[in-house]
Coordinates of C-alpha atoms in Angstrom, one line a residue:
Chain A
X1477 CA 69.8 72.8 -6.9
X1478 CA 71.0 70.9 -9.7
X1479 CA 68.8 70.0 -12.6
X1480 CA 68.1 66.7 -15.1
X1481 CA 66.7 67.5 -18.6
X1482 CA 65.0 64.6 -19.9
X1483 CA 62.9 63.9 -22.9
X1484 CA 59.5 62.7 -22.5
X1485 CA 56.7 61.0 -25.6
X1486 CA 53.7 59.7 -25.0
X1487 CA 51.9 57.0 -27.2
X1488 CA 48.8 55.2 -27.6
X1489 CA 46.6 57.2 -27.1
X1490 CA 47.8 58.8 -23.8
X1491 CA 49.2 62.3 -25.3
X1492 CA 45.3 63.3 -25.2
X1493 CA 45.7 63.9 -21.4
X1494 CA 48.8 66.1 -22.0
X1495 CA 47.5 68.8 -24.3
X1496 CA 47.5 66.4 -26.9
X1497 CA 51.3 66.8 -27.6
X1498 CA 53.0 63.7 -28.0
X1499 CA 56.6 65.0 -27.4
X1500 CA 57.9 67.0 -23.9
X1501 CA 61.4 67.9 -22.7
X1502 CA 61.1 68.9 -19.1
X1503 CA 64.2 69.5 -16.6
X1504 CA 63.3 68.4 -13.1
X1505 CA 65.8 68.0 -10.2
X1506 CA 68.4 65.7 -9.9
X1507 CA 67.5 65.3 -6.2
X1508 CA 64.3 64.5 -4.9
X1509 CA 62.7 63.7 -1.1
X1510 CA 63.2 59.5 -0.1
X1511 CA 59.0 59.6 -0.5
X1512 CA 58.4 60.7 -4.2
X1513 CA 54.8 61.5 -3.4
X1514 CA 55.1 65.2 -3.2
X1515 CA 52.3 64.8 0.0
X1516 CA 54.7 62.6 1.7
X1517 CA 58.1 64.7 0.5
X1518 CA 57.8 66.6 3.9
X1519 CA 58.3 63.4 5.9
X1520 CA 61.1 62.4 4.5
X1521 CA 63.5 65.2 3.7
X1522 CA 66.5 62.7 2.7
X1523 CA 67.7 62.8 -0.8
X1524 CA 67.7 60.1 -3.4
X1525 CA 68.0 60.2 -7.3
X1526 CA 64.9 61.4 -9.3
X1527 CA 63.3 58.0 -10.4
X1528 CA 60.4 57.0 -12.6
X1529 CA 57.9 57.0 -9.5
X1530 CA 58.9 60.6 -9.1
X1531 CA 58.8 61.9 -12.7
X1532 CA 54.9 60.1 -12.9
X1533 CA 53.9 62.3 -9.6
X1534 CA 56.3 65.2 -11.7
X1535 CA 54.0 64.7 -14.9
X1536 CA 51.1 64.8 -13.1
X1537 CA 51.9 67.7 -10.9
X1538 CA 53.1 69.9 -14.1
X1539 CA 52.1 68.4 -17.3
X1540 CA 48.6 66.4 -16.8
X1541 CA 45.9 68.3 -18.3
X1542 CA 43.0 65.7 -17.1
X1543 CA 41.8 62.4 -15.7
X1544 CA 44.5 61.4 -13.3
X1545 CA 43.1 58.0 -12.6
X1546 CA 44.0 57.1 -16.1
X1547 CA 47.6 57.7 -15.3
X1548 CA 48.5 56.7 -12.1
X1549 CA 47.2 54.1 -9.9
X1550 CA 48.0 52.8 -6.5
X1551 CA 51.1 54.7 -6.9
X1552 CA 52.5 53.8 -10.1
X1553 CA 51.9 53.6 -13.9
X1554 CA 48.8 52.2 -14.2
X1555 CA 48.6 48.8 -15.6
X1556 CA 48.2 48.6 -19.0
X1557 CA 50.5 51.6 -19.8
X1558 CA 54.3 50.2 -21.0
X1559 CA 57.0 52.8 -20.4
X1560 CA 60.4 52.3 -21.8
X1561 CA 63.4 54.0 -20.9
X1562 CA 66.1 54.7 -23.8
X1563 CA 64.0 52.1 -25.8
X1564 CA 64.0 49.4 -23.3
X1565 CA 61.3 48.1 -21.2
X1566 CA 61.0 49.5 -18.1
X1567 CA 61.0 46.0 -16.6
X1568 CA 64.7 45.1 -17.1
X1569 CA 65.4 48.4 -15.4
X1570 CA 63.8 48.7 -12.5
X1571 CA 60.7 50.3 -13.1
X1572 CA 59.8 52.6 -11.1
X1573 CA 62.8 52.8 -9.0
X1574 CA 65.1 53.3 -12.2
X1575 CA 67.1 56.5 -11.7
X1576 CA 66.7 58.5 -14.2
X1577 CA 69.9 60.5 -16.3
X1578 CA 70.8 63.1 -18.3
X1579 CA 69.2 63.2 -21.7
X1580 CA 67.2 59.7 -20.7
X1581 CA 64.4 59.5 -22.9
X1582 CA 61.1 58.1 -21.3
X1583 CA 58.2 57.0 -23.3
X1584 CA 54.7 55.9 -21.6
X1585 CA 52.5 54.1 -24.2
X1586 CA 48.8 52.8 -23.4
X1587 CA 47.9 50.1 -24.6
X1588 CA 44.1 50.1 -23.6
X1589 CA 42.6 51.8 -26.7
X1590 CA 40.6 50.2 -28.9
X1591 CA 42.2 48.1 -31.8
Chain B
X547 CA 70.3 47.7 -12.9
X548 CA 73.6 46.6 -15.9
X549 CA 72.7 45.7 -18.9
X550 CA 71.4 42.3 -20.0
X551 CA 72.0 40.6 -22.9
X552 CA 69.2 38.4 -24.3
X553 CA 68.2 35.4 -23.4
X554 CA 67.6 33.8 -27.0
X555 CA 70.8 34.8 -28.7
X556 CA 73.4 35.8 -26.0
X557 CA 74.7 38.5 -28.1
X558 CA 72.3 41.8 -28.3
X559 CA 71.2 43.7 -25.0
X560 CA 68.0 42.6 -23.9
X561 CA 65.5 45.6 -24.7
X562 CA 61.9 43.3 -24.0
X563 CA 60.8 41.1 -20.9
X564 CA 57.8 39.2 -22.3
X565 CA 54.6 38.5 -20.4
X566 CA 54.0 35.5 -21.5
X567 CA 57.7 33.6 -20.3
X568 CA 59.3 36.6 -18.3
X569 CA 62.5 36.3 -20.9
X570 CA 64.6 39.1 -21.5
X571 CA 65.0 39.4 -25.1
X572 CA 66.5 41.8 -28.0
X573 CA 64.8 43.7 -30.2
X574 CA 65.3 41.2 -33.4
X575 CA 64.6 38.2 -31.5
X576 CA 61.4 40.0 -30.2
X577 CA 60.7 40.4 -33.7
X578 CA 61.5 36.7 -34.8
X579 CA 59.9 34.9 -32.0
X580 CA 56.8 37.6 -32.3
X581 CA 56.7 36.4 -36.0
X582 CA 56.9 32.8 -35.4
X583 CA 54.4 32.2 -33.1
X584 CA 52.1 34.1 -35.3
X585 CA 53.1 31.6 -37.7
X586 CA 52.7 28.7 -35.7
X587 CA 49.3 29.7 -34.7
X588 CA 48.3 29.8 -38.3
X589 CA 49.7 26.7 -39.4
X590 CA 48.8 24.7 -36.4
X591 CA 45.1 25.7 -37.0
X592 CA 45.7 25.0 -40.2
X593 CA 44.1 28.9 -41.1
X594 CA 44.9 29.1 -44.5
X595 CA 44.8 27.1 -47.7
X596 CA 46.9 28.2 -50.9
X597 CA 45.0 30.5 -53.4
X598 CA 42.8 32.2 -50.6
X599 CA 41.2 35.3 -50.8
X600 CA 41.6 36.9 -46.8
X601 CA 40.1 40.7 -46.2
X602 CA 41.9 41.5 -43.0
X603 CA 39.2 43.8 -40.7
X604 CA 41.0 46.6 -40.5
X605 CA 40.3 49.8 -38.4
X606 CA 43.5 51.6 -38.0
X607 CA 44.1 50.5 -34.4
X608 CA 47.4 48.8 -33.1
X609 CA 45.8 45.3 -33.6
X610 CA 44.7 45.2 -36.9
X611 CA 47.8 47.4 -38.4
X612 CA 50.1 45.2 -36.7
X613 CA 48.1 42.3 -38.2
X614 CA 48.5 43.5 -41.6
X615 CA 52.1 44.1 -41.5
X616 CA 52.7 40.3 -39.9
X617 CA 50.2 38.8 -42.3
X618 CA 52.1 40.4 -45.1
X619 CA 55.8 39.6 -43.8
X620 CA 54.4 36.0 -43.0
X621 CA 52.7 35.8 -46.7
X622 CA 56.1 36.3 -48.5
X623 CA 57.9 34.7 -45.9
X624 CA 56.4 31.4 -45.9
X625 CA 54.9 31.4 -49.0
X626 CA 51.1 31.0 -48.0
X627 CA 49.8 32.1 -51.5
X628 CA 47.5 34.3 -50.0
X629 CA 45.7 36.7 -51.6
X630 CA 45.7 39.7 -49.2
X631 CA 42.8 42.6 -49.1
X632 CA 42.1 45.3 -46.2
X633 CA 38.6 45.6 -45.4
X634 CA 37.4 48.5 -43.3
X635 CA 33.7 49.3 -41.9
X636 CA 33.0 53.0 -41.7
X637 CA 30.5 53.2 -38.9
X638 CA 29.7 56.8 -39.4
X639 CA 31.4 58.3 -36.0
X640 CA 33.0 61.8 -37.1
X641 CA 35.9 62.8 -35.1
X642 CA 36.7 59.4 -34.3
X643 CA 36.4 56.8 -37.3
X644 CA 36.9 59.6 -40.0
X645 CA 40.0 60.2 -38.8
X646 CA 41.1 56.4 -38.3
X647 CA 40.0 55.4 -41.6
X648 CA 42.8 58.4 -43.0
X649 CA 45.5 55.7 -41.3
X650 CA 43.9 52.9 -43.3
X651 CA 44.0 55.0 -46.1
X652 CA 47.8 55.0 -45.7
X653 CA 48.5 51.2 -44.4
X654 CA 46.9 50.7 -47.9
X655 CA 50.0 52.7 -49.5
X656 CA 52.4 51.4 -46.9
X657 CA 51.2 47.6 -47.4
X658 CA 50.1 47.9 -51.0
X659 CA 46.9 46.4 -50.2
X660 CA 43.6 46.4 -52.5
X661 CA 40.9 48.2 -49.6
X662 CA 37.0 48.0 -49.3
X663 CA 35.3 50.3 -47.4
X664 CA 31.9 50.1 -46.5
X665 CA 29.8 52.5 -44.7
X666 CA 26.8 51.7 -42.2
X667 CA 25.0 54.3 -43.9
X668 CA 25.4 52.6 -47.1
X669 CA 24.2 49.1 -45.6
X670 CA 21.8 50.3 -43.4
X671 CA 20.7 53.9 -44.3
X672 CA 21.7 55.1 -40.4
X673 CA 25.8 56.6 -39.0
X674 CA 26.5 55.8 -35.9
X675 CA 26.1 59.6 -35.2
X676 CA 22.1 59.6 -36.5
X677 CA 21.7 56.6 -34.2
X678 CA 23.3 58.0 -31.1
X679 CA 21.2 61.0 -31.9
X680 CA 17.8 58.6 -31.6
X681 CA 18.7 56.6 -29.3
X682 CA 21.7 58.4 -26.7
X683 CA 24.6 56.9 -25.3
X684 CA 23.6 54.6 -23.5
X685 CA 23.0 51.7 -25.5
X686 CA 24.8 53.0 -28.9
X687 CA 27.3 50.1 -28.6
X688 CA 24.9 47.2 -29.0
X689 CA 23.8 48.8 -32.2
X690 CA 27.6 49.6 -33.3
X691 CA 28.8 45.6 -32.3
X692 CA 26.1 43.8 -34.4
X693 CA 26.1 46.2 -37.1
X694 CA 29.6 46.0 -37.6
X695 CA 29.5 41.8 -37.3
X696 CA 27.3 41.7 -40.3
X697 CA 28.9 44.5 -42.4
X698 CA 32.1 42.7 -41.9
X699 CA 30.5 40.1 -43.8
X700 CA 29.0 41.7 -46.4
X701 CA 32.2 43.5 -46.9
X702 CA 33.9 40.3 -47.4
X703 CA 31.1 39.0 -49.9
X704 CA 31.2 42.0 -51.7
X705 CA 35.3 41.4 -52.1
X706 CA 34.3 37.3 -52.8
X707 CA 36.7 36.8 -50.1
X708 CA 37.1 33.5 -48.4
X709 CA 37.8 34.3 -45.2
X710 CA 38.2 37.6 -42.4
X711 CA 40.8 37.5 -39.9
X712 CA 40.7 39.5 -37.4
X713 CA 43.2 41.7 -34.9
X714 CA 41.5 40.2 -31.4
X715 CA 44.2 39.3 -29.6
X716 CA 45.2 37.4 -26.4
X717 CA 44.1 40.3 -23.9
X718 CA 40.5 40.4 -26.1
X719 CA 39.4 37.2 -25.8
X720 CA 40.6 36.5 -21.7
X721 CA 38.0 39.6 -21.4
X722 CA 35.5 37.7 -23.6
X723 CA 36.1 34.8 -21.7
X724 CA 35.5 36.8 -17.9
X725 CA 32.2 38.5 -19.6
X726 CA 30.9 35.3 -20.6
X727 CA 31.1 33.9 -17.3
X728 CA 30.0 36.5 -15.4
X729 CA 27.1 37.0 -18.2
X730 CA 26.4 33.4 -17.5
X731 CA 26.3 33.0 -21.3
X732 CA 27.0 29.5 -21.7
X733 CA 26.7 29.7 -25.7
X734 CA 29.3 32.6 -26.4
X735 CA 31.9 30.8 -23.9
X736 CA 31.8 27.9 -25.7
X737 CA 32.6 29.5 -28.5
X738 CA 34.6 32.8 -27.4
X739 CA 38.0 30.8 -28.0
X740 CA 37.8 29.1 -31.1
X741 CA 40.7 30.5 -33.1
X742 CA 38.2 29.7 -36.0
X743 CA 34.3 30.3 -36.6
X744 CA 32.6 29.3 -39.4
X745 CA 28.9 28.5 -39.9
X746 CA 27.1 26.7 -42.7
X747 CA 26.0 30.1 -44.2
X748 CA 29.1 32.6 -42.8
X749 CA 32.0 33.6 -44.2
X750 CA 35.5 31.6 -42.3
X751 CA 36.5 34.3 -39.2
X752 CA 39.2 34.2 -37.5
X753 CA 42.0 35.6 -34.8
X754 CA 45.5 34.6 -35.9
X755 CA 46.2 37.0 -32.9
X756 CA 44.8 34.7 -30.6
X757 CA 48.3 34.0 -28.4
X758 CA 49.7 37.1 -29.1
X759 CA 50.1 39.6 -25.8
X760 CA 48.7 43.0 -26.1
X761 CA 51.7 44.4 -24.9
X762 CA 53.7 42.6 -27.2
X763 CA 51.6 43.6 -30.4
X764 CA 52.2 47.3 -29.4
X765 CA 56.1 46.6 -28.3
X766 CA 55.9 45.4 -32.1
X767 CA 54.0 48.2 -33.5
X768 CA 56.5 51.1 -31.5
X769 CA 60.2 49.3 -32.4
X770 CA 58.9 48.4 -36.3
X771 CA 57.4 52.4 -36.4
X772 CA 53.8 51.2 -37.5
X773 CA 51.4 53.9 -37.9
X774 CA 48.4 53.6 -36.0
X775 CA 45.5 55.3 -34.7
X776 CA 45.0 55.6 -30.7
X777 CA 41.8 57.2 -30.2
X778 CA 38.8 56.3 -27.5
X779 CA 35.4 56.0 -29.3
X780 CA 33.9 59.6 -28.9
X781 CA 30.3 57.6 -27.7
X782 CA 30.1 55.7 -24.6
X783 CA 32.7 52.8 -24.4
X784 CA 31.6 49.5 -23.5
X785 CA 31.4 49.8 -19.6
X786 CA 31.4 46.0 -19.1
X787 CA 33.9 45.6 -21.2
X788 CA 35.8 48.2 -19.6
X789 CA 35.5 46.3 -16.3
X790 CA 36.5 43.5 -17.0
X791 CA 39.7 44.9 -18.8
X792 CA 40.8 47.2 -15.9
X793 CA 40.4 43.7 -13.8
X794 CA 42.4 41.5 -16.8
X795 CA 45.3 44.4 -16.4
X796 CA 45.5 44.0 -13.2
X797 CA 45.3 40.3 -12.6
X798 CA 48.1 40.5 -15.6
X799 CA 50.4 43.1 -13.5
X800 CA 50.3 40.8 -10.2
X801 CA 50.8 37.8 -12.5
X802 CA 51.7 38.0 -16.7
X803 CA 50.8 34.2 -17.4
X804 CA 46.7 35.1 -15.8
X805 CA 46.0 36.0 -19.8
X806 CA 46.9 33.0 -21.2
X807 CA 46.0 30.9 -17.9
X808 CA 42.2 32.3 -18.8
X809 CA 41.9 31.7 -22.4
X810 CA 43.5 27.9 -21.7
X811 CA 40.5 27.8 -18.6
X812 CA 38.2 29.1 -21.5
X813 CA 39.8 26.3 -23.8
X814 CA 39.1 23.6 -21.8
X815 CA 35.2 24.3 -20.6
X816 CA 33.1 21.5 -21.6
X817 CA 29.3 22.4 -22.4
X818 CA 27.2 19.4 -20.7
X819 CA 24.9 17.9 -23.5
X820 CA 21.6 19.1 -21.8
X821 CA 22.7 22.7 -21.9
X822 CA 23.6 22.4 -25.2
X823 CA 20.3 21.4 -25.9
X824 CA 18.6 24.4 -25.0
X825 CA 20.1 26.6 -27.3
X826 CA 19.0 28.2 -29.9
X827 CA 19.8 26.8 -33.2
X828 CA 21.0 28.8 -36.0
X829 CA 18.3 29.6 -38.8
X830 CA 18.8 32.2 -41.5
X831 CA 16.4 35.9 -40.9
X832 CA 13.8 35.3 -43.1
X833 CA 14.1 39.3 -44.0
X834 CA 17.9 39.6 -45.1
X835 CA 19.1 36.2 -45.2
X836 CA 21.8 36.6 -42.7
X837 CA 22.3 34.2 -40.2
X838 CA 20.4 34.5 -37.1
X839 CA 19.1 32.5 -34.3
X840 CA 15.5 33.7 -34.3
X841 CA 12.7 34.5 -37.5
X842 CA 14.4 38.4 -37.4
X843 CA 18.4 38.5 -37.3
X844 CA 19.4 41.0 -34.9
X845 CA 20.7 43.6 -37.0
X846 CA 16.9 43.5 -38.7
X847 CA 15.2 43.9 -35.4
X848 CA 17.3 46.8 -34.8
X849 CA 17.3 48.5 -37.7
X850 CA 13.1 47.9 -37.6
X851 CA 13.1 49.9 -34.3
X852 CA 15.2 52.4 -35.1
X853 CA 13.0 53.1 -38.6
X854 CA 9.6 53.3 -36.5
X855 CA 11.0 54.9 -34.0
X856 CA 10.8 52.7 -31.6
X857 CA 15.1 52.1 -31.5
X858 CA 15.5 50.4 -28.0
X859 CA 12.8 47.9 -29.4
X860 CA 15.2 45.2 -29.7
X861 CA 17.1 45.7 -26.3
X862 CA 14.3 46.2 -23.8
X863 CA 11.1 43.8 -23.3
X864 CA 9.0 47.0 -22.9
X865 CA 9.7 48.7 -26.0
X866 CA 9.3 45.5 -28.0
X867 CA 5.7 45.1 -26.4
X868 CA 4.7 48.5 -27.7
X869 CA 6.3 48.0 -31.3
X870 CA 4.3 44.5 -31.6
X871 CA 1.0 46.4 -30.2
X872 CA 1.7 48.8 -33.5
X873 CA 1.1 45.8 -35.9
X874 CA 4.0 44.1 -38.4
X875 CA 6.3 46.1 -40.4
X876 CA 5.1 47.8 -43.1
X877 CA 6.2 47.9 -46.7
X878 CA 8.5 51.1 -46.9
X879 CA 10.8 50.9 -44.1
X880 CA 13.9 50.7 -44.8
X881 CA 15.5 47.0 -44.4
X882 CA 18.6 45.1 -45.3
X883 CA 20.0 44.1 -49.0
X884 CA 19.6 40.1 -48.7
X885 CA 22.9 38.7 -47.9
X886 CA 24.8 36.3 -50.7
X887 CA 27.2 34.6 -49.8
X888 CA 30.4 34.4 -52.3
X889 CA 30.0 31.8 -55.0
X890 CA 26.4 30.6 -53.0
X891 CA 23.6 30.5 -55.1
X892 CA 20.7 32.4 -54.6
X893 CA 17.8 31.1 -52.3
X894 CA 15.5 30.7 -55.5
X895 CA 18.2 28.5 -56.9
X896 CA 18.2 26.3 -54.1
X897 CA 14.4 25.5 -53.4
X898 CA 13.1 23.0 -55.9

């Protein structure tokens, strides 16, 4: 199965649920189940391209060291986290359903710590 | 999705969809609109007069860094005359403000900023740690919020400053505006959205951020590289607060414009005459001379509970029963330096 590396940072405040490291390259694959829940993935065996919704349920699954909730919500980011793709908002690309390429980088900033 | 280019200039690729108009912009007209409406918020509230002293509160956070970079860019930009000092309050929280007050330490460098800091322990003889030791978790953050309001004060009297602004920003005052309602506190919602606060005896406040998006401030603070400190208190958070942010975030996700929609709602409230009427009016604490809205400013009936022992004395009805039963105060507890205001005269002066 072929394989996607991607670069991963985390801001604001959010690195302190992944081991406290800010910066991550992970390789996950470049084809994932239609459902990117990994409870649903048995469902629905047809392929697509990994997106953001599937590397948040990746993160969680291989990286998250603690408190879930503050990650994910009602299956995706949760609000008050941005994420930008190659330095642009996720918003103009998609969001969660932006599939993700080679060598993307992917940052996930929270913005609910104090000021 | 291909790319877009921005809806401003027409020639860079869109990098930014703000919340508050849903354009799609690039990163310098992020940058320049950011800026401006910073700017216009100043000079439309006419914030600022030319020669003014303004200690910017300043705790390492995303808000008040990006506050000091913008309030210096906007200072030699425009020509404001301003004279521009960083002013942090060191509550006495190791692990937590320690460590933030390291990334004041170098927005000083970075900004070349004169910075005061001043220490609860120096004002009031307790850290935050010794009083979450007496007193637990639970209420530690009504102690922290009214401490810090007054040593932000002294702070600025100590640097004869004429006026504190502050990093609050759109997303902070739409929560203050939800808590007040649902606190049913008619006096703090009348007052929760002045840009401005200034009483007879306090030094000018106020929140140049008051438009400004939360996710736009730390959009600013990632593409400019600001360095900033990102760290939950290590004591309980506010859980009200916390509420009625998680309910702001989400109001904001189904809908950007509910911010600004609240703080406008907040805006417009008009307090009937007869409620006004039975507030309290503001006096000055007849212990430390701060301003105060009964005989004992808060910060002195704290402060009084925690030195006899008695620390939830000003929060719960019972515990101030049983520190009355005990008699008045007596002479070697520990109080307050009596606040001066910058070029006031003392009290003496004043009485004929």
């Amino acid at each position: 199965m072929s394989s996607i590396n991607v670069k991963i940072e985390f801001g604001g405040g959010l690195e302190l649920l992944f081991s406290n490291q800010r910066s991550h390259r992970v390789s996950i694959p470049a084809k994932v189940p239609l459902s990117s829940k990994p409870e649903d993935a048995e469902k629905s065996p047809e392929d697509k391209p990994a997106d953001i919704t599937y590397l948040m349920y990746w993160l969680r699954d291989n990286l998250l060291k603690e408190r879930e909730e503050l990650f994910i919500e009602n299956g995706s980011v949760r609000p008050g986290i941005l994420v930008l793709v190659n330095d642009t908002d996720w918003e103009l690309e998609g969001e969660g359903e932006y599939a993700i390429q080679e060598g993307d980088e992917i940052v996930f900033i929270s913005t609910l710590h104090g000021g | 999705m291909p790319p877009r280019n921005c809806a401003l200039c027409d020639k860079a690729r869109a990098i930014v969809k703000r919340p508050k108009t849903g354009q799609q912009i690039c990163k310098d007209c992020f940058f320049h609109v950011f800026e401006t409406e910073v700017h216009n918020t100043i000079t439309e509230a006419q914030l600022f007069k030319p020669g003014d002293r303004v200690a910017i509160g300043a705790s390492g956070g995303k808000d008040s860094t990006v506050l000091a970079y913008v309030m210096k860019a906007l200072n030699d930009r425009y020509q404001y005359g301003l004279e521009l000092f960083l002013l942090s309050i060191d509550e006495g929280i190791t692990g937590y403000r320690d460590d933030s007050l390291e990334t004041v330490k170098r927005n000083q460098q970075q900004y070349d900023m004169p910075l005061k800091i001043l220490s609860y322990d120096e004002l009031y003889g307790w850290t935050m740690d010794a009083i979450v030791s007496q007193v637990g978790k639970k209420n530690n953050c009504t102690f922290c919020g009214v401490f810090r309001r007054q040593a932000l004060d002294r702070g600025a009297a100590m640097l004869n400053v004429d006026h504190i602004v502050t990093g609050h920003n759109a997303d902070d005052i739409a929560e203050t505006v939800l808590m007040n309602i649902m606190r049913g506190d008619i006096a703090r919602l009348g007052r929760c959205t002045s840009i401005c606060t200034q009483g007879e005896d306090t030094i000018k406040r106020s929140k140049p951020f008051k438009y400004a998006y939360e996710k736009e401030i730390v959009m600013y603070a990632y593409f400019k590289k600001l360095d900033y400190f990102s760290t939950e208190c290590i004591y309980s958070p506010d859980a009200y607060r916390g509420h009625a942010r998680v309910f702001l975030k989400d109001l904001e996700a189904a809908r950007p414009s509910a911010i600004i929609d609240i703080i406008h709602s907040g805006e417009a409230f008009e307090i009937k005459e007869e409620v006004k009427a039975t507030q309290k009016i503001q006096q000055t604490c007849k212990r430390c001379g701060y301003m105060s809205s009964n005989e004992l400013c808060k910060a002195c009936s704290l402060l009084e509970g925690l030195e006899r022992g008695v620390p939830q004395a000003a929060i719960t009805d019972r515990a101030r029963k049983k520190l009355a039963s005990e008699g008045g105060a007596s002479e070697n507890l520990r109080t307050i330096p009596y606040f001066q205001r910058p070029g006031a005269l003392p009290p003496t002066a004043i009485v004929p």
